[in-house]
Coordinates of C-alpha atoms and ligand atoms in Angstrom, one line a residue:
M1 CA -19.6 -7.8 -12.4
K2 CA -18.3 -6.2 -9.2
I3 CA -14.8 -5.8 -7.8
L4 CA -14.5 -6.3 -4.1
I5 CA -12.0 -4.0 -2.2
T6 CA -11.1 -5.1 1.3
G7 CA -9.8 -2.3 3.4
G8 CA -11.2 0.1 0.8
L9 CA -11.4 3.1 3.1
G10 CA -7.7 2.9 4.1
Y11 CA -4.9 5.0 2.5
I12 CA -4.2 3.0 -0.6
G13 CA -7.6 1.3 -0.8
S14 CA -9.5 4.6 -1.0
H15 CA -7.3 5.8 -3.9
V16 CA -7.9 2.5 -5.8
T17 CA -11.6 2.6 -5.1
T18 CA -11.7 6.2 -6.5
L19 CA -9.9 5.2 -9.7
L20 CA -12.1 2.1 -10.2
L21 CA -15.3 4.2 -9.8
Q22 CA -13.9 6.7 -12.3
N23 CA -13.4 3.8 -14.7
N24 CA -17.1 3.0 -14.3
I25 CA -16.4 -0.2 -12.5
D26 CA -18.9 -1.3 -9.8
V27 CA -17.1 -1.6 -6.5
V28 CA -18.0 -3.2 -3.2
V29 CA -15.9 -1.9 -0.3
I30 CA -15.6 -3.7 3.0
D31 CA -13.7 -2.2 5.9
N32 CA -13.9 -2.7 9.7
L33 CA -13.1 1.0 10.2
E34 CA -10.5 0.1 12.8
N35 CA -7.8 2.1 11.1
S36 CA -9.9 4.2 8.8
R37 CA -12.8 6.6 8.9
I38 CA -16.3 6.5 7.4
Q39 CA -15.8 10.1 6.2
V40 CA -13.5 8.8 3.5
L41 CA -16.7 7.9 1.6
D42 CA -17.6 11.6 1.5
G43 CA -14.2 12.3 -0.1
I44 CA -14.7 9.5 -2.7
K45 CA -18.2 10.8 -3.5
S46 CA -17.1 14.3 -3.9
I47 CA -14.3 13.3 -6.4
T48 CA -16.2 10.7 -8.4
G49 CA -19.8 11.7 -7.9
K50 CA -20.5 8.1 -6.9
L51 CA -20.4 5.9 -3.9
P52 CA -19.1 2.3 -3.7
L53 CA -21.4 -0.3 -2.1
F54 CA -20.1 -0.3 1.4
R55 CA -20.4 -2.9 4.2
K56 CA -18.7 -2.6 7.6
I57 CA -17.3 -6.1 7.7
D58 CA -14.2 -7.6 9.2
V59 CA -12.5 -9.7 6.6
S60 CA -11.5 -12.2 9.3
N61 CA -15.1 -12.8 10.4
E62 CA -16.3 -16.0 8.7
S63 CA -20.0 -15.5 9.1
E64 CA -19.8 -11.9 7.8
M65 CA -17.8 -13.0 4.8
N66 CA -20.3 -15.8 4.1
Q67 CA -23.1 -13.2 4.2
L68 CA -21.1 -10.9 1.9
F69 CA -20.5 -13.5 -0.8
D70 CA -24.2 -14.7 -0.5
E71 CA -25.3 -11.1 -1.0
F72 CA -23.0 -10.3 -3.9
T73 CA -22.9 -13.3 -6.2
D74 CA -21.3 -11.3 -9.1
I75 CA -17.9 -10.5 -7.5
G76 CA -15.5 -11.0 -10.4
G77 CA -12.2 -9.8 -8.8
V78 CA -10.8 -8.9 -5.4
I79 CA -8.1 -6.4 -4.3
H80 CA -7.1 -7.2 -0.8
F81 CA -5.8 -4.4 1.4
A82 CA -7.4 -5.1 4.8
A83 CA -4.4 -5.5 7.2
F84 CA -2.6 -3.9 10.0
K85 CA 0.6 -2.1 8.9
S86 CA 2.6 -0.8 11.8
V87 CA 6.0 -2.4 12.0
S88 CA 6.6 -1.3 15.6
E89 CA 3.2 -2.3 16.8
S90 CA 3.6 -5.7 15.2
V91 CA 6.8 -6.3 17.3
S92 CA 4.9 -5.6 20.6
E93 CA 1.7 -7.3 19.6
P94 CA 2.6 -10.1 17.1
L95 CA -0.6 -12.1 17.7
K96 CA -2.7 -9.2 16.7
Y97 CA -0.9 -9.1 13.4
Y98 CA -0.9 -12.8 12.7
N99 CA -4.6 -13.1 13.6
N100 CA -5.8 -10.2 11.6
N101 CA -3.4 -10.2 8.6
L102 CA -3.2 -14.0 8.1
G103 CA -6.6 -14.9 9.6
G104 CA -8.3 -12.3 7.3
L105 CA -6.4 -13.5 4.2
Q106 CA -7.5 -17.1 4.9
Q107 CA -11.2 -16.2 5.3
L108 CA -11.0 -14.3 2.0
L109 CA -9.3 -17.2 0.2
K110 CA -11.9 -19.6 1.5
Q111 CA -14.5 -17.6 -0.3
I112 CA -12.6 -17.0 -3.6
V113 CA -10.4 -20.0 -4.4
T114 CA -13.3 -22.4 -5.1
R115 CA -15.2 -19.7 -7.1
S116 CA -12.0 -18.9 -9.1
I117 CA -12.2 -15.2 -8.4
P118 CA -8.9 -13.6 -9.2
L119 CA -7.0 -11.8 -6.5
I120 CA -4.6 -8.8 -6.3
F121 CA -2.6 -9.0 -3.0
S122 CA -1.1 -6.0 -1.3
S123 CA 2.5 -7.1 -0.4
S124 CA 5.5 -5.1 0.4
C125 CA 9.2 -4.7 -0.5
T126 CA 9.8 -5.5 3.2
V127 CA 10.0 -9.2 2.0
Y128 CA 13.4 -8.4 0.5
G129 CA 14.9 -7.0 3.7
Q130 CA 18.4 -5.5 2.9
S131 CA 18.8 -6.8 -0.6
E132 CA 22.2 -7.9 -1.8
T133 CA 21.7 -6.2 -5.2
L134 CA 20.2 -2.9 -6.2
P135 CA 17.9 -2.1 -7.8
I136 CA 15.8 -5.0 -6.5
R137 CA 14.4 -7.5 -8.9
E138 CA 11.5 -9.8 -8.1
D139 CA 13.8 -12.9 -8.2
E140 CA 16.0 -11.5 -5.5
P141 CA 16.2 -14.1 -2.7
L142 CA 13.9 -13.2 0.2
K143 CA 15.3 -12.5 3.6
P144 CA 14.0 -13.5 7.0
A145 CA 11.4 -10.9 7.9
T146 CA 12.6 -8.3 10.4
S147 CA 9.1 -7.8 12.0
P148 CA 5.9 -9.8 12.5
Y149 CA 4.3 -7.4 10.1
G150 CA 6.9 -8.3 7.5
S151 CA 6.3 -12.0 8.3
T152 CA 2.6 -11.6 7.6
K153 CA 3.4 -10.3 4.1
K154 CA 5.9 -13.1 3.4
I155 CA 3.6 -15.8 4.7
G156 CA 0.6 -14.2 3.0
E157 CA 2.4 -14.5 -0.4
Q158 CA 3.2 -18.1 0.4
I159 CA -0.4 -19.0 1.3
I160 CA -1.6 -17.5 -2.0
E161 CA 1.1 -19.3 -4.0
D162 CA 0.0 -22.6 -2.4
C163 CA -3.6 -21.9 -3.2
C164 CA -2.8 -21.2 -6.8
K165 CA -1.1 -24.6 -7.0
A166 CA -4.0 -26.4 -5.3
Y167 CA -6.8 -24.7 -7.3
P168 CA -5.8 -24.6 -10.9
D169 CA -8.4 -22.0 -11.9
F170 CA -7.5 -19.6 -9.1
K171 CA -5.2 -16.7 -10.3
A172 CA -3.4 -14.1 -8.3
I173 CA -1.0 -11.2 -8.5
L174 CA 1.3 -10.2 -5.6
L175 CA 2.2 -6.5 -5.7
R176 CA 5.3 -5.6 -3.7
Y177 CA 4.9 -1.9 -3.0
F178 CA 7.9 0.2 -2.3
N179 CA 7.1 3.5 -0.3
P180 CA 3.7 4.9 -1.2
I181 CA 3.4 8.7 -0.5
G182 CA 1.2 11.6 -1.5
A183 CA -2.6 12.0 -2.0
H184 CA -5.2 12.5 -4.6
S185 CA -4.7 15.8 -6.4
S186 CA -8.1 17.1 -5.1
A187 CA -6.8 16.7 -1.5
K188 CA -10.1 15.1 -0.6
I189 CA -8.6 11.7 0.3
G190 CA -5.1 10.9 1.6
E191 CA -3.1 9.3 4.3
Y192 CA -4.6 9.7 7.8
P193 CA -2.3 8.2 10.3
V194 CA -3.8 7.3 13.7
G195 CA -1.6 8.8 16.5
V196 CA 2.0 9.8 15.9
P197 CA 3.0 9.0 12.3
Q198 CA 5.8 6.4 11.9
N199 CA 6.4 7.0 8.3
L200 CA 8.6 9.7 6.9
V201 CA 6.2 11.8 4.8
P202 CA 3.2 12.1 7.2
Y203 CA 5.7 12.9 10.0
L204 CA 7.3 15.5 7.8
T205 CA 4.1 17.2 6.8
Q206 CA 2.8 17.3 10.4
T207 CA 6.1 18.9 11.4
V208 CA 5.8 21.6 8.8
R209 CA 2.3 22.2 10.0
G210 CA 3.5 22.6 13.5
I211 CA 1.9 19.5 15.0
R212 CA 5.4 18.0 15.7
P213 CA 8.4 20.1 16.8
V214 CA 11.1 18.6 14.6
L215 CA 11.6 15.8 12.1
K216 CA 14.3 13.4 13.1
V217 CA 16.4 12.0 10.3
F218 CA 17.0 8.5 11.4
G219 CA 20.7 7.9 10.7
S220 CA 23.2 10.1 8.9
S221 CA 26.3 8.0 8.6
Y222 CA 25.1 5.1 6.6
D223 CA 27.2 4.0 3.6
T224 CA 25.1 6.1 1.2
P225 CA 26.2 9.3 -0.7
D226 CA 24.8 11.7 2.0
G227 CA 24.7 9.2 4.9
S228 CA 20.9 8.9 5.2
C229 CA 18.7 5.9 4.1
I230 CA 17.5 5.4 0.6
R231 CA 14.0 4.4 -0.5
D232 CA 11.8 4.4 -3.6
Y233 CA 8.9 6.8 -3.0
I234 CA 5.9 6.2 -5.2
H235 CA 2.9 8.5 -5.7
V236 CA -0.2 6.7 -4.3
M237 CA -2.1 7.5 -7.5
D238 CA 0.6 5.7 -9.6
L239 CA 0.3 2.8 -7.2
A240 CA -3.5 2.9 -7.5
Q241 CA -3.1 2.8 -11.3
A242 CA -0.9 -0.2 -11.0
H243 CA -3.7 -2.1 -9.3
I244 CA -6.2 -1.1 -12.0
E245 CA -3.8 -2.4 -14.8
S246 CA -2.9 -5.5 -12.9
L247 CA -6.6 -6.4 -12.4
D248 CA -7.3 -5.8 -16.1
Y249 CA -4.4 -8.0 -17.0
L250 CA -5.7 -10.8 -14.7
L251 CA -9.3 -10.5 -15.9
K252 CA -8.2 -10.6 -19.5
K253 CA -6.3 -13.7 -18.7
K254 CA -3.0 -12.3 -19.9
N255 CA -1.1 -13.8 -17.1
V256 CA 1.3 -16.7 -17.9
E257 CA 1.7 -18.1 -14.4
A258 CA -1.1 -18.7 -11.9
C259 CA 0.6 -16.5 -9.4
E260 CA 2.7 -13.6 -10.6
V261 CA 4.7 -11.2 -8.5
Y262 CA 5.6 -7.6 -9.3
N263 CA 7.5 -4.8 -7.8
V264 CA 5.7 -1.5 -7.8
G265 CA 8.1 1.4 -7.5
T266 CA 9.6 4.1 -9.6
G267 CA 13.1 2.7 -9.8
N268 CA 14.6 5.9 -8.3
G269 CA 16.5 5.7 -5.0
V270 CA 16.0 8.8 -2.9
S271 CA 17.7 9.6 0.4
V272 CA 15.9 11.1 3.4
L273 CA 17.9 14.3 3.0
E274 CA 17.1 14.5 -0.7
L275 CA 13.4 14.0 0.0
I276 CA 13.4 16.9 2.5
E277 CA 15.1 19.1 -0.1
S278 CA 12.5 18.1 -2.7
F279 CA 9.7 18.9 -0.3
E280 CA 11.1 22.3 0.3
S281 CA 11.5 23.1 -3.4
A282 CA 8.0 21.7 -4.3
T283 CA 6.2 23.6 -1.6
G284 CA 8.4 26.5 -0.7
K285 CA 8.1 25.4 3.0
K286 CA 11.1 24.9 5.3
V287 CA 11.3 21.6 7.1
P288 CA 12.6 21.8 10.7
F289 CA 14.8 18.7 10.9
E290 CA 17.7 17.3 12.9
L291 CA 20.1 14.4 12.3
S292 CA 19.5 11.6 14.8
D293 CA 20.4 8.0 15.6
P294 CA 19.5 5.2 13.2
R295 CA 16.1 3.6 13.8
P296 CA 16.6 -0.1 14.8
G297 CA 15.6 -2.5 12.1
D298 CA 15.8 0.0 9.2
T299 CA 17.3 -1.3 5.9
V300 CA 19.9 1.1 4.4
S301 CA 18.8 1.1 0.8
A302 CA 15.8 -0.3 -1.1
Y303 CA 14.6 0.7 -4.5
A304 CA 12.9 -1.3 -7.2
D305 CA 13.7 -2.5 -10.6
P306 CA 10.2 -2.0 -12.0
S307 CA 10.9 -3.4 -15.5
K308 CA 8.9 -6.6 -15.0
I309 CA 5.6 -4.8 -14.4
E310 CA 6.4 -2.4 -17.3
T311 CA 7.1 -5.2 -19.7
N312 CA 4.3 -7.6 -18.8
I313 CA 1.5 -5.3 -17.7
G314 CA 2.5 -2.0 -19.3
W315 CA 2.4 0.0 -16.1
K316 CA 5.0 2.7 -15.3
A317 CA 5.1 5.4 -12.6
R318 CA 4.4 8.8 -14.0
Y319 CA 4.5 11.3 -11.1
S320 CA 7.7 13.0 -10.0
L321 CA 8.9 13.1 -6.4
E322 CA 8.0 16.8 -6.2
E323 CA 4.5 16.2 -7.4
S324 CA 4.0 13.4 -4.9
L325 CA 5.3 15.6 -2.0
Y326 CA 3.3 18.6 -3.2
S327 CA 0.1 16.5 -3.1
A328 CA 1.0 15.2 0.4
W329 CA 1.3 18.8 1.6
K330 CA -2.0 19.9 0.0
W331 CA -3.7 17.0 1.8
E332 CA -2.0 17.8 5.1
E333 CA -3.3 21.4 4.8
N334 CA -6.8 20.1 4.2
I335 CA -7.0 17.7 7.1
K336 CA -9.3 19.0 9.8
N337 CA -8.5 17.5 13.2
Ligands
UFG1 N1 12.5 8.2 8.6 C1 13.1 9.3 9.3 N2 12.4 9.9 10.2 C2 11.1 9.6 10.5 C3 10.5 8.5 9.8 C4 11.2 7.8 8.9 O1 14.3 9.6 9.0 O2 10.5 10.3 11.3 C5 13.3 7.5 7.6 C6 13.4 6.0 7.9 O3 14.5 5.8 8.7 C7 13.6 5.5 6.4 C8 12.8 6.4 5.6 O4 12.6 7.6 6.4 O5 14.9 5.6 6.1 C9 11.4 5.8 5.2 O6 10.8 5.4 6.4 P1 9.3 5.0 6.5 O7 8.9 4.6 7.9 O8 8.4 6.0 5.8 O9 9.2 3.7 5.5 P2 10.0 2.4 5.7 O10 10.8 2.2 4.4 O11 10.7 2.1 6.9 O12 8.7 1.4 5.7 C10 7.9 1.2 4.6 C11 6.5 0.8 5.1 C12 6.4 -0.5 5.7 C13 7.2 -1.5 4.9 C14 8.5 -1.1 4.6 C15 9.2 -2.0 3.7 O13 6.0 1.8 5.9 O14 5.1 -0.8 5.9 O15 8.5 0.2 3.9 O16 10.6 -1.7 3.7 F1 7.3 -2.7 5.6

């Protein structure tokens, strides 16, 4: 049996592919390489000694997906990452996001619902918006999305839930990630943003490396202990492990509901200023930063209650914030531009 990873050369996908190969699971990776690089395969090979089966396929291309499922008749599970993920780009190019993220999901579902192939879906804590209660539980009422990107995650979840109702043998898990950071400890794979990074940690590591002049802390007078925003930063290897354990749970039919939803976070809320301090203590490097205006659309505080995934699936985050930031820095130092 093979596991299909869509977007398997992207940031999170490449770490999950690596872990699956290390668990001796046969992996088929598809990726259209629009936001990832073929060299990621070299990194995966040098860590695991193996290569996944790779096809350069766009998940939203119906005929390519037909060919894929004709070629591999033993796909027993799918982890779906392939999607665009820039919040700001989604605001200026909404159709690009709806076409790709929802069009791709629908093409994938067309293939798997009738074959009853279980699915793990890459969702996001963005579906909660600014939650009324903290830490955030899965039953927290969802807010209207603040960007087309967020809408695609919310609608994607809904489409999958509807398919689980319509096809009784089709099962899925929706994983709502909090803020993934860091890289594999080998520094052979990691996050490789195209253009100017929009996320905090890659911007920070590029600033320390001298590629950017200064890190702007977006907002310093929020109603938080130090005035900066609070997030739940999770090591990408912990997140990858959550996928492996969720997949195992689905394949062993331990799920109670056809479609189950889980937060994937550490449960620790960390402010931007605290993260900068942790980075400095983990690496011994100074971070050039300045306090700046809030970024429009940012939520003030978001951190997970991860007890549901711990109780049902047995997964728990293991890496500390310092370990996550140290791995991000080792990866940054290793990136050859
Ligand atoms: N931040 C800065 N300076 C920067 C970049 C970010 O201060 O240069 C701050 C932000 O204001 C925020 C925190 O760092 O307070 C984290 O910002 P990120 O952009 O790294 O992450 P977000 O929480 O905004 O976004 C992430 C994912 C999205 C997802 C969202 C869900 O990147 O894909 O979580 O809330 F939709």
